[in-house]
């Protein structure tokens, strides 16, 4: 089967790329679960874009560079931020509804001008590291709103086909097949989870939009699908991977035994939520003058340090400054979820801990999503354009996904014309399962899943040391060997494929962390506690 475009993943990047690509050819989207399941769908806070008179592109650029701790690519930052308003208009065209000021009863706010009172103006939220209000949102379910609208548009499009429950196992490349040509993409092997059949899907234009890898860690704000599939696949295919040591921990994940992986959006702090310790007292002023609204790396490290200092299992987010009605209206998902476990956030502080949230590194690309492997584009969290540097500024990620998707498709159709069929001369073998048996002992796979995540949580977390990183390397090497035995010895299934990708992604994080001999942004090591000018460059890994 030959396709003009294959897009893997159905978050904001994959869906918006598909809608653009369909103007030029036929598009096949693969997703390992249902189309509505993605990291994007879990995004609460919103999408950053300069929208008000007291804000400017330069201010947004400066905030992004400041959070990125010296490692952002300034030209990329500028391009993405300046492209934002046009992409936001397109999202609105697809029906995405962002909240307006008139949607909420405004509480306790000084109103300086008539504009502040205008209920038809977009309601702009504020998050850590942003010097202005610039976060467009749909209550606290912005990602869900975007995904629902874009999925509806994709499903209605005659040139887009979505294959749900299809797991992309590996990229097919000229290099892997031994052809004497510069390494380039020829397609994808994908497991149809309904039939167990592995399909051979041809395309020389593959757009990876597979999101991040939060499940590499024991505690994460990500859905179960975030297993680093895209990075691991690209690595095996020979693409360059960059900055994997910069794993962002979100400071405020709900700490409750009944509700796992539930984010308390940074926008809650933007609206007056204050971090307090076990004694009920504020502590962030001891770490940064921006207090609870400092960039995430600083806040997450401060919480980690408070938890270690006091021996308590968590800190708290005090939201009692606003009424119940305010939280219920503006953050209905958070309000209801906390209520469901007996926490009325207008009266009781929310117990919170940091949890793995966002992969700032990924497949190294240009601002147009082009990777080092011909024909392979990586968009959104799976890619590393240089926008985030050593620490992503809140709500810049949905923005990157939609902007880079647009730019990537524009470039693909220039560089890889749809009517070029030269690659069809390459003969691609079908997937061979041989005499492989079905996995009979799933317990081994589940045990290894757990081991990877505990190892990363214990040894490769917010504060690192060389010794712990080396221990992690040794454990991951053992796990890698076992997973390879399974991969070659048994028929592939989703659990095994995800485990394989988790181990690869975890190893890339640890290898990158060992190569950075300084602390910067999200990478903090006790062995090198300072940032060093000589180390201020991306970490790059590739498989020769
Ligand atoms: C949040 O709502 O705090 C998450 C936003 C983000 O990660 O950009």
Coordinates of C-alpha atoms and ligand atoms in Angstrom, one line a residue:
X1 CA 0.0 0.0 0.0
X2 CA 1.4 3.4 -1.0
X3 CA 0.4 6.6 0.7
X4 CA 1.2 10.2 -0.1
X5 CA 1.6 11.0 3.6
X6 CA 1.7 8.8 6.7
X7 CA 1.1 10.6 9.9
X8 CA 1.6 8.8 13.2
X9 CA -0.3 10.2 16.2
X10 CA -3.6 12.2 16.8
X11 CA -2.6 15.1 19.1
X12 CA -2.7 18.7 17.9
X13 CA 0.4 18.1 15.7
X14 CA -0.9 15.0 13.9
X15 CA -4.4 16.3 13.4
X16 CA -3.5 19.7 12.2
X17 CA -0.7 18.3 9.9
X18 CA -3.3 15.9 8.4
X19 CA -5.7 18.7 7.6
X20 CA -3.0 20.6 5.9
X21 CA -1.5 17.7 4.0
X22 CA -4.9 16.6 2.7
X23 CA -4.9 19.7 0.5
X24 CA -2.0 18.1 -1.4
X25 CA -2.6 14.4 -1.3
X26 CA -4.1 11.4 0.4
X27 CA -3.3 11.0 4.1
X28 CA -3.1 7.9 6.3
X29 CA -3.2 8.5 10.1
X30 CA -2.1 5.7 12.4
X31 CA -2.9 5.8 16.1
X32 CA -2.3 3.1 18.6
X33 CA -5.6 3.8 20.5
X34 CA -8.7 5.8 19.6
X35 CA -8.3 9.1 17.7
X36 CA -9.4 11.1 20.7
X37 CA -6.6 9.6 22.9
X38 CA -3.5 11.7 23.0
X39 CA -1.3 13.8 25.3
X40 CA -3.0 16.9 23.8
X41 CA -6.4 15.7 25.0
X42 CA -5.0 15.9 28.6
X43 CA -3.7 19.4 28.3
X44 CA -5.4 21.7 30.7
X45 CA -3.8 25.1 30.8
X46 CA -4.0 26.3 27.3
X47 CA -2.0 27.7 24.4
X48 CA 0.3 30.7 24.6
X49 CA -0.2 33.5 22.1
X50 CA 0.4 37.3 22.3
X51 CA -3.1 38.8 22.2
X52 CA -3.3 41.9 24.4
X53 CA -2.1 45.5 24.0
X54 CA 0.1 45.3 27.1
X55 CA 2.0 42.3 25.6
X56 CA 4.4 41.9 22.7
X57 CA 6.1 39.2 20.6
X58 CA 9.4 40.4 22.2
X59 CA 8.1 39.8 25.7
X60 CA 6.9 36.3 24.9
X61 CA 10.3 35.6 23.2
X62 CA 12.1 36.9 26.2
X63 CA 10.1 34.8 28.7
X64 CA 10.7 31.7 26.5
X65 CA 14.4 32.3 26.3
X66 CA 14.6 33.0 30.1
X67 CA 12.8 29.7 30.9
X68 CA 15.0 27.9 28.4
X69 CA 18.2 28.7 30.4
X70 CA 20.5 29.6 27.5
X71 CA 19.7 26.6 25.3
X72 CA 16.8 27.9 23.1
X73 CA 17.4 28.5 19.4
X74 CA 16.4 32.2 19.3
X75 CA 15.5 32.2 15.6
X76 CA 13.1 29.2 16.2
X77 CA 11.6 30.9 19.2
X78 CA 10.9 34.1 17.2
X79 CA 9.4 32.2 14.3
X80 CA 7.1 30.1 16.4
X81 CA 5.9 33.0 18.5
X82 CA 5.3 35.2 15.5
X83 CA 3.4 32.5 13.6
X84 CA 1.0 32.0 16.6
X85 CA -1.9 34.4 15.9
X86 CA -2.5 33.0 12.4
X87 CA -2.5 29.4 13.6
X88 CA -4.9 30.3 16.5
X89 CA -7.3 31.8 13.9
X90 CA -7.2 28.5 12.0
X91 CA -8.0 26.6 15.2
X92 CA -11.0 28.9 15.7
X93 CA -12.0 28.3 12.1
X94 CA -12.2 24.6 12.9
X95 CA -14.6 25.5 15.8
X96 CA -12.2 25.6 18.8
X97 CA -13.8 27.8 21.4
X98 CA -11.6 29.8 23.7
X99 CA -13.1 31.4 26.8
X100 CA -14.0 35.1 26.8
X101 CA -13.9 37.4 29.8
X102 CA -17.7 37.5 29.8
X103 CA -17.8 33.7 30.5
X104 CA -16.7 34.3 34.1
X105 CA -17.7 36.4 37.0
X106 CA -14.5 38.5 37.5
X107 CA -13.5 38.5 41.1
X108 CA -11.2 40.9 43.0
X109 CA -9.6 42.4 39.9
X110 CA -8.5 46.0 39.5
X111 CA -10.0 47.2 36.3
X112 CA -7.8 49.9 34.8
X113 CA -9.5 50.5 31.4
X114 CA -12.7 49.9 29.5
X115 CA -10.9 47.0 27.7
X116 CA -10.6 45.1 31.0
X117 CA -14.3 45.2 31.3
X118 CA -15.1 44.1 27.7
X119 CA -16.8 40.7 28.1
X120 CA -16.2 39.9 24.4
X121 CA -12.4 39.9 24.8
X122 CA -10.6 36.6 25.1
X123 CA -9.9 35.6 28.7
X124 CA -6.2 35.3 28.9
X125 CA -4.7 33.1 31.7
X126 CA -1.3 33.4 33.3
X127 CA 1.2 30.7 34.1
X128 CA 4.7 30.3 35.5
X129 CA 7.4 32.2 33.8
X130 CA 5.0 34.4 31.7
X131 CA 5.4 38.1 32.4
X132 CA 1.9 38.8 30.9
X133 CA -1.4 37.1 30.7
X134 CA -1.3 35.3 27.3
X135 CA -2.8 31.8 27.7
X136 CA -5.9 31.1 25.6
X137 CA -7.9 28.4 27.2
X138 CA -11.2 26.5 27.2
X139 CA -11.9 26.3 31.0
X140 CA -9.4 23.7 32.2
X141 CA -9.9 21.3 29.3
X142 CA -8.2 23.2 26.4
X143 CA -6.6 20.1 24.9
X144 CA -9.8 18.1 24.9
X145 CA -11.6 21.0 23.1
X146 CA -8.9 21.2 20.4
X147 CA -8.8 17.4 19.9
X148 CA -12.6 17.1 19.6
X149 CA -12.8 19.8 17.0
X150 CA -9.9 18.7 14.9
X151 CA -10.9 15.0 15.1
X152 CA -14.3 16.0 13.7
X153 CA -12.7 17.9 10.9
X154 CA -10.3 15.0 10.1
X155 CA -13.1 12.4 10.2
X156 CA -15.2 14.5 7.8
X157 CA -12.3 14.9 5.3
X158 CA -12.6 12.6 2.2
X159 CA -8.8 12.4 1.7
X160 CA -7.9 11.4 5.3
X161 CA -8.1 7.8 6.6
X162 CA -7.6 7.1 10.3
X163 CA -6.5 3.7 11.4
X164 CA -7.2 3.4 15.1
X165 CA -5.6 0.6 17.2
X166 CA -2.6 0.5 14.8
X167 CA 0.8 0.5 16.5
X168 CA 3.7 1.8 14.4
X169 CA 6.4 -0.7 15.2
X170 CA 9.4 0.6 13.1
X171 CA 10.2 2.9 10.3
X172 CA 11.3 1.2 7.1
X173 CA 14.4 2.8 5.7
X174 CA 16.8 2.4 2.8
X175 CA 19.6 2.0 5.4
X176 CA 17.9 -0.9 7.2
X177 CA 17.1 -2.7 4.0
X178 CA 20.8 -2.3 2.9
X179 CA 20.2 -0.2 -0.3
X180 CA 23.2 1.8 -1.4
X181 CA 21.6 5.2 -1.1
X182 CA 21.6 8.0 1.5
X183 CA 19.4 6.8 4.4
X184 CA 15.8 7.8 3.8
X185 CA 12.3 6.7 4.9
X186 CA 10.3 4.3 2.8
X187 CA 7.4 3.5 5.1
X188 CA 6.3 1.9 8.4
X189 CA 5.6 -1.5 9.7
X190 CA 2.4 -1.3 11.8
X191 CA 0.7 -3.8 14.1
X192 CA -3.1 -4.0 13.6
X193 CA -4.1 -4.7 17.1
X194 CA -7.5 -6.0 16.1
X195 CA -6.2 -8.8 13.8
X196 CA -2.7 -9.2 15.1
X197 CA -1.4 -8.8 11.5
X198 CA 1.6 -6.6 10.8
X199 CA 1.0 -4.3 7.8
X200 CA 3.6 -2.9 5.5
X201 CA 2.7 0.7 4.7
X202 CA 4.7 2.6 2.1
X203 CA 5.4 6.3 2.0
X204 CA 8.4 8.5 1.6
X205 CA 6.7 11.3 3.7
X206 CA 6.3 10.2 7.3
X207 CA 5.3 12.7 9.9
X208 CA 5.9 11.5 13.5
X209 CA 3.5 13.2 15.9
X210 CA 3.6 10.6 18.7
X211 CA 4.0 12.9 21.8
X212 CA 6.2 12.3 24.8
X213 CA 7.4 9.7 27.2
X214 CA 6.0 10.5 30.7
X215 CA 5.4 6.8 31.3
X216 CA 9.1 6.3 31.5
X217 CA 8.7 7.5 35.1
X218 CA 6.6 6.0 37.9
X219 CA 4.8 9.3 38.6
X220 CA 3.6 11.3 35.6
X221 CA 0.8 13.6 34.5
X222 CA 0.7 11.9 31.1
X223 CA -1.7 9.3 29.8
X224 CA -0.7 5.6 29.5
X225 CA 0.1 6.1 25.8
X226 CA 3.1 8.4 26.4
X227 CA 5.8 5.7 26.0
X228 CA 8.4 7.5 23.8
X229 CA 7.4 5.5 20.7
X230 CA 8.4 8.2 18.2
X231 CA 11.8 8.9 19.7
X232 CA 12.6 5.2 20.0
X233 CA 11.6 4.5 16.4
X234 CA 13.6 7.4 15.0
X235 CA 16.6 6.4 17.0
X236 CA 16.5 2.9 15.6
X237 CA 16.2 4.3 12.2
X238 CA 19.3 6.5 12.6
X239 CA 17.9 10.0 13.2
X240 CA 19.6 12.4 15.5
X241 CA 18.1 12.8 18.9
X242 CA 18.8 15.9 21.1
X243 CA 18.5 17.2 24.6
X244 CA 16.9 14.1 26.2
X245 CA 18.2 15.0 29.6
X246 CA 15.7 17.8 29.9
X247 CA 12.6 16.0 31.2
X248 CA 10.2 18.5 32.7
X249 CA 8.5 17.7 36.0
X250 CA 5.3 19.5 36.5
X251 CA 5.3 20.9 40.0
X252 CA 1.7 20.2 40.9
X253 CA 0.3 16.7 40.2
X254 CA -2.5 15.7 42.6
X255 CA -1.2 13.5 45.4
X256 CA -4.0 11.1 46.2
X257 CA -4.1 7.3 46.3
X258 CA -7.4 7.2 44.5
X259 CA -6.6 9.5 41.6
X260 CA -3.3 8.9 39.7
X261 CA -1.7 11.2 37.1
X262 CA -4.0 14.1 37.6
X263 CA -2.6 17.5 36.8
X264 CA -3.5 20.6 38.8
X265 CA -2.9 23.2 36.1
X266 CA -0.3 25.9 36.5
X267 CA -3.1 28.2 35.6
X268 CA -4.5 27.6 39.1
X269 CA -1.4 29.3 40.5
X270 CA -1.9 32.0 37.8
X271 CA -5.2 32.7 39.3
X272 CA -4.0 33.0 42.9
X273 CA -3.2 29.4 44.1
X274 CA -0.2 29.6 46.5
X275 CA 2.2 26.8 47.3
X276 CA 2.5 26.1 51.0
X277 CA 4.4 23.5 53.1
X278 CA 3.3 20.9 55.6
X279 CA 3.1 23.8 58.2
X280 CA 0.7 25.8 55.9
X281 CA 3.3 28.5 55.3
X282 CA 4.4 29.8 51.9
X283 CA 8.0 28.7 51.0
X284 CA 8.6 29.8 47.4
X285 CA 9.9 33.2 48.4
X286 CA 13.0 31.4 49.7
X287 CA 13.7 30.1 46.2
X288 CA 12.7 32.8 43.6
X289 CA 11.2 36.3 43.7
X290 CA 8.4 35.1 41.3
X291 CA 7.3 32.8 44.1
X292 CA 4.7 30.2 43.1
X293 CA 4.8 31.6 39.5
X294 CA 8.5 31.0 38.9
X295 CA 9.4 28.8 35.9
X296 CA 8.7 25.1 36.4
X297 CA 12.2 23.8 36.8
X298 CA 12.7 26.2 39.8
X299 CA 9.3 25.4 41.4
X300 CA 9.6 21.6 40.9
X301 CA 13.1 21.6 42.5
X302 CA 11.9 23.8 45.4
X303 CA 9.1 21.4 46.1
X304 CA 11.5 18.4 45.9
X305 CA 13.8 20.1 48.4
X306 CA 10.9 21.0 50.7
X307 CA 9.6 17.4 50.7
X308 CA 13.1 16.1 51.4
X309 CA 13.7 18.8 54.2
X310 CA 10.4 18.1 56.0
X311 CA 10.1 14.4 55.3
X312 CA 6.4 15.0 54.3
X313 CA 5.1 13.1 51.3
X314 CA 3.8 16.3 49.5
X315 CA 3.3 20.0 49.7
X316 CA 0.0 21.8 49.3
X317 CA -1.6 24.3 46.9
X318 CA -3.7 26.7 48.8
X319 CA -6.6 28.0 46.7
X320 CA -8.8 29.4 49.5
X321 CA -8.4 33.0 48.3
X322 CA -11.2 32.5 45.8
X323 CA -14.8 31.4 46.2
X324 CA -16.1 28.0 45.4
X325 CA -18.1 29.5 42.5
X326 CA -14.9 30.9 40.9
X327 CA -13.0 27.6 40.9
X328 CA -16.1 25.7 39.8
X329 CA -16.7 28.0 36.8
X330 CA -13.1 28.5 35.7
X331 CA -11.6 25.1 36.5
X332 CA -14.5 22.6 36.5
X333 CA -12.5 19.5 35.8
X334 CA -10.0 20.2 38.6
X335 CA -12.8 21.3 41.0
X336 CA -14.9 18.2 40.4
X337 CA -12.0 15.8 40.5
X338 CA -10.8 17.1 43.8
X339 CA -14.4 17.1 45.1
X340 CA -14.6 13.4 44.1
X341 CA -11.9 12.6 46.6
X342 CA -13.4 14.8 49.3
X343 CA -11.3 18.0 48.7
X344 CA -13.2 21.3 48.4
X345 CA -10.5 23.4 47.0
X346 CA -12.1 26.7 48.1
X347 CA -11.7 25.5 51.7
X348 CA -8.9 22.9 51.9
X349 CA -5.4 23.0 50.3
X350 CA -4.7 20.5 47.6
X351 CA -1.9 17.9 48.3
X352 CA 0.5 18.0 45.3
X353 CA 3.8 16.5 44.2
X354 CA 6.0 17.1 41.1
X355 CA 5.5 14.4 38.3
X356 CA 7.1 13.8 34.9
X357 CA 5.2 15.9 32.4
X358 CA 7.0 16.9 29.3
X359 CA 10.0 15.8 27.1
X360 CA 11.8 18.9 26.1
X361 CA 14.3 16.9 24.0
X362 CA 13.4 14.6 21.1
X363 CA 14.1 14.0 17.5
X364 CA 16.3 17.0 16.4
X365 CA 14.5 19.0 13.7
X366 CA 14.5 22.4 12.0
X367 CA 11.7 24.8 12.8
X368 CA 9.9 23.1 9.9
X369 CA 10.0 19.7 11.6
X370 CA 12.7 18.2 9.3
X371 CA 14.8 15.5 11.0
X372 CA 18.2 14.3 9.9
X373 CA 16.6 11.4 8.1
X374 CA 15.3 12.1 4.7
X375 CA 11.5 12.0 4.5
X376 CA 11.1 11.9 8.3
X377 CA 9.4 14.9 10.0
X378 CA 8.8 15.1 13.8
X379 CA 6.2 17.5 15.1
X380 CA 5.2 18.5 18.6
X381 CA 6.6 16.9 21.8
X382 CA 8.4 14.2 19.9
X383 CA 10.5 16.8 18.1
X384 CA 13.2 19.0 19.4
X385 CA 13.2 22.3 17.4
X386 CA 15.1 24.3 19.9
X387 CA 12.0 26.2 21.1
X388 CA 12.1 24.9 24.7
X389 CA 15.9 24.8 25.3
X390 CA 16.6 23.4 28.7
X391 CA 13.1 24.1 30.1
X392 CA 9.8 24.6 28.4
X393 CA 7.8 27.7 29.1
X394 CA 4.2 26.7 30.1
X395 CA 1.7 26.4 27.3
X396 CA 4.3 26.8 24.5
X397 CA 3.8 23.2 23.5
X398 CA 0.4 23.2 21.9
X399 CA 1.6 26.2 20.1
X400 CA 4.7 24.5 18.8
X401 CA 2.6 21.5 17.6
X402 CA 0.2 23.6 15.5
X403 CA 2.8 26.0 14.1
X404 CA 5.4 23.3 13.2
X405 CA 2.6 21.1 11.6
X406 CA 1.8 24.0 9.2
X407 CA 5.4 24.7 8.4
X408 CA 6.3 21.0 8.0
X409 CA 3.6 20.3 5.4
X410 CA 4.5 23.4 3.4
X411 CA 8.1 22.2 3.3
X412 CA 7.4 18.5 2.6
X413 CA 5.4 19.3 -0.6
X414 CA 8.3 21.4 -1.8
X415 CA 11.1 19.0 -1.0
X416 CA 9.4 15.7 -1.6
X417 CA 7.0 16.3 -4.5
X418 CA 3.9 14.1 -4.5
X419 CA 4.4 13.0 -8.1
X420 CA 8.0 11.6 -7.5
X421 CA 7.7 7.8 -7.6
X422 CA 11.3 6.9 -7.9
X423 CA 11.3 5.1 -4.6
X424 CA 8.8 2.6 -5.9
X425 CA 11.7 0.8 -7.4
X426 CA 12.8 -0.3 -3.9
X427 CA 11.4 -3.7 -3.0
X428 CA 10.2 -3.7 0.6
X429 CA 9.9 -7.1 2.3
X430 CA 6.8 -8.0 4.3
X431 CA 7.1 -8.4 8.0
X432 CA 8.3 -11.9 9.0
X433 CA 6.9 -13.4 12.2
X434 CA 8.5 -16.8 11.3
X435 CA 7.7 -19.4 13.9
X436 CA 7.4 -16.9 16.8
X437 CA 5.0 -18.0 19.5
X438 CA 2.5 -15.8 21.4
X439 CA 3.9 -14.3 24.6
X440 CA 2.8 -16.8 27.2
X441 CA 4.0 -15.0 30.4
X442 CA 2.8 -11.4 30.5
X443 CA 4.1 -11.2 34.0
X444 CA 7.6 -10.8 32.7
X445 CA 6.6 -7.8 30.6
X446 CA 4.7 -6.1 33.4
X447 CA 7.5 -6.7 35.8
X448 CA 10.0 -5.0 33.4
X449 CA 7.6 -2.1 32.7
X450 CA 7.5 -1.5 36.5
X451 CA 11.3 -1.9 36.8
X452 CA 12.1 0.8 34.1
X453 CA 9.7 3.3 35.7
X454 CA 11.0 2.7 39.3
X455 CA 14.6 2.9 38.1
X456 CA 14.0 6.2 36.4
X457 CA 12.0 7.6 39.4
X458 CA 14.7 6.6 41.8
X459 CA 17.9 7.4 39.8
X460 CA 17.1 9.9 37.1
X461 CA 14.6 12.3 38.6
X462 CA 14.7 16.0 39.5
X463 CA 18.0 15.9 41.4
X464 CA 20.6 13.6 39.8
X465 CA 24.1 12.3 40.6
X466 CA 26.6 10.5 38.4
X467 CA 26.5 7.4 40.6
X468 CA 22.7 7.1 40.3
X469 CA 22.9 7.7 36.6
X470 CA 25.5 4.9 36.2
X471 CA 23.3 2.5 38.2
X472 CA 20.4 3.4 35.9
X473 CA 22.6 2.6 32.9
X474 CA 23.4 -0.8 34.2
X475 CA 19.8 -1.7 35.0
X476 CA 18.6 -0.4 31.6
X477 CA 21.2 -2.5 29.8
X478 CA 19.9 -5.6 31.5
X479 CA 16.3 -4.8 30.7
X480 CA 17.3 -3.9 27.1
X481 CA 18.8 -7.4 26.6
X482 CA 15.7 -9.1 28.0
X483 CA 13.4 -7.1 25.9
X484 CA 15.4 -7.9 22.8
X485 CA 15.1 -11.6 23.6
X486 CA 11.3 -11.2 23.8
X487 CA 11.1 -9.1 20.7
X488 CA 12.9 -11.7 18.6
X489 CA 11.4 -14.8 20.3
X490 CA 7.7 -14.0 20.4
X491 CA 4.9 -12.4 18.3
X492 CA 4.8 -8.7 18.9
X493 CA 2.0 -7.2 21.0
X494 CA 1.4 -3.7 22.2
X495 CA 2.7 -4.2 25.8
X496 CA 5.9 -5.6 24.5
X497 CA 6.4 -2.9 21.8
X498 CA 5.7 -0.2 24.4
X499 CA 8.2 -1.7 26.8
X500 CA 10.8 -1.9 24.1
X501 CA 10.3 1.8 23.4
X502 CA 10.3 2.8 27.1
X503 CA 13.6 1.1 27.6
X504 CA 15.2 2.8 24.6
X505 CA 13.8 6.2 25.6
X506 CA 14.9 5.8 29.2
X507 CA 18.4 4.9 28.0
X508 CA 18.5 8.0 25.8
X509 CA 17.6 10.2 28.8
X510 CA 20.3 8.6 30.9
X511 CA 23.0 8.7 28.2
X512 CA 22.2 12.4 27.6
X513 CA 22.2 13.2 31.3
X514 CA 25.7 11.6 31.7
X515 CA 27.0 13.7 28.9
X516 CA 26.0 17.0 30.4
X517 CA 28.7 18.1 32.9
X518 CA 26.9 21.0 34.4
X519 CA 23.4 21.9 35.8
X520 CA 21.1 23.8 33.5
X521 CA 17.4 24.2 33.4
X522 CA 15.7 20.8 34.0
X523 CA 19.0 18.9 34.4
X524 CA 20.3 19.4 37.9
X525 CA 23.2 17.2 39.2
X526 CA 24.9 17.4 42.6
X527 CA 28.2 16.6 40.9
X528 CA 28.1 19.8 38.7
X529 CA 25.8 22.2 40.5
X530 CA 26.6 25.2 38.3
X531 CA 25.9 26.2 34.7
X532 CA 29.0 26.5 32.6
X533 CA 29.4 28.5 29.4
X534 CA 31.6 25.8 27.9
X535 CA 28.7 23.3 28.3
X536 CA 26.0 25.5 26.8
X537 CA 25.2 23.4 23.7
X538 CA 22.6 20.7 22.8
X539 CA 23.3 17.1 23.6
X540 CA 23.1 15.0 20.4
X541 CA 22.9 11.3 20.1
X542 CA 22.7 9.1 17.0
X543 CA 23.1 5.5 16.2
X544 CA 25.9 4.8 13.7
Ligands
LIG1 C1 -0.7 23.2 32.9 O1 -1.9 23.4 32.7 O2 -0.2 23.5 33.9 C2 0.0 22.5 31.8 C3 0.3 23.4 30.8 C4 1.6 23.0 30.1 O3 2.2 22.0 30.5 O4 2.0 23.7 29.2

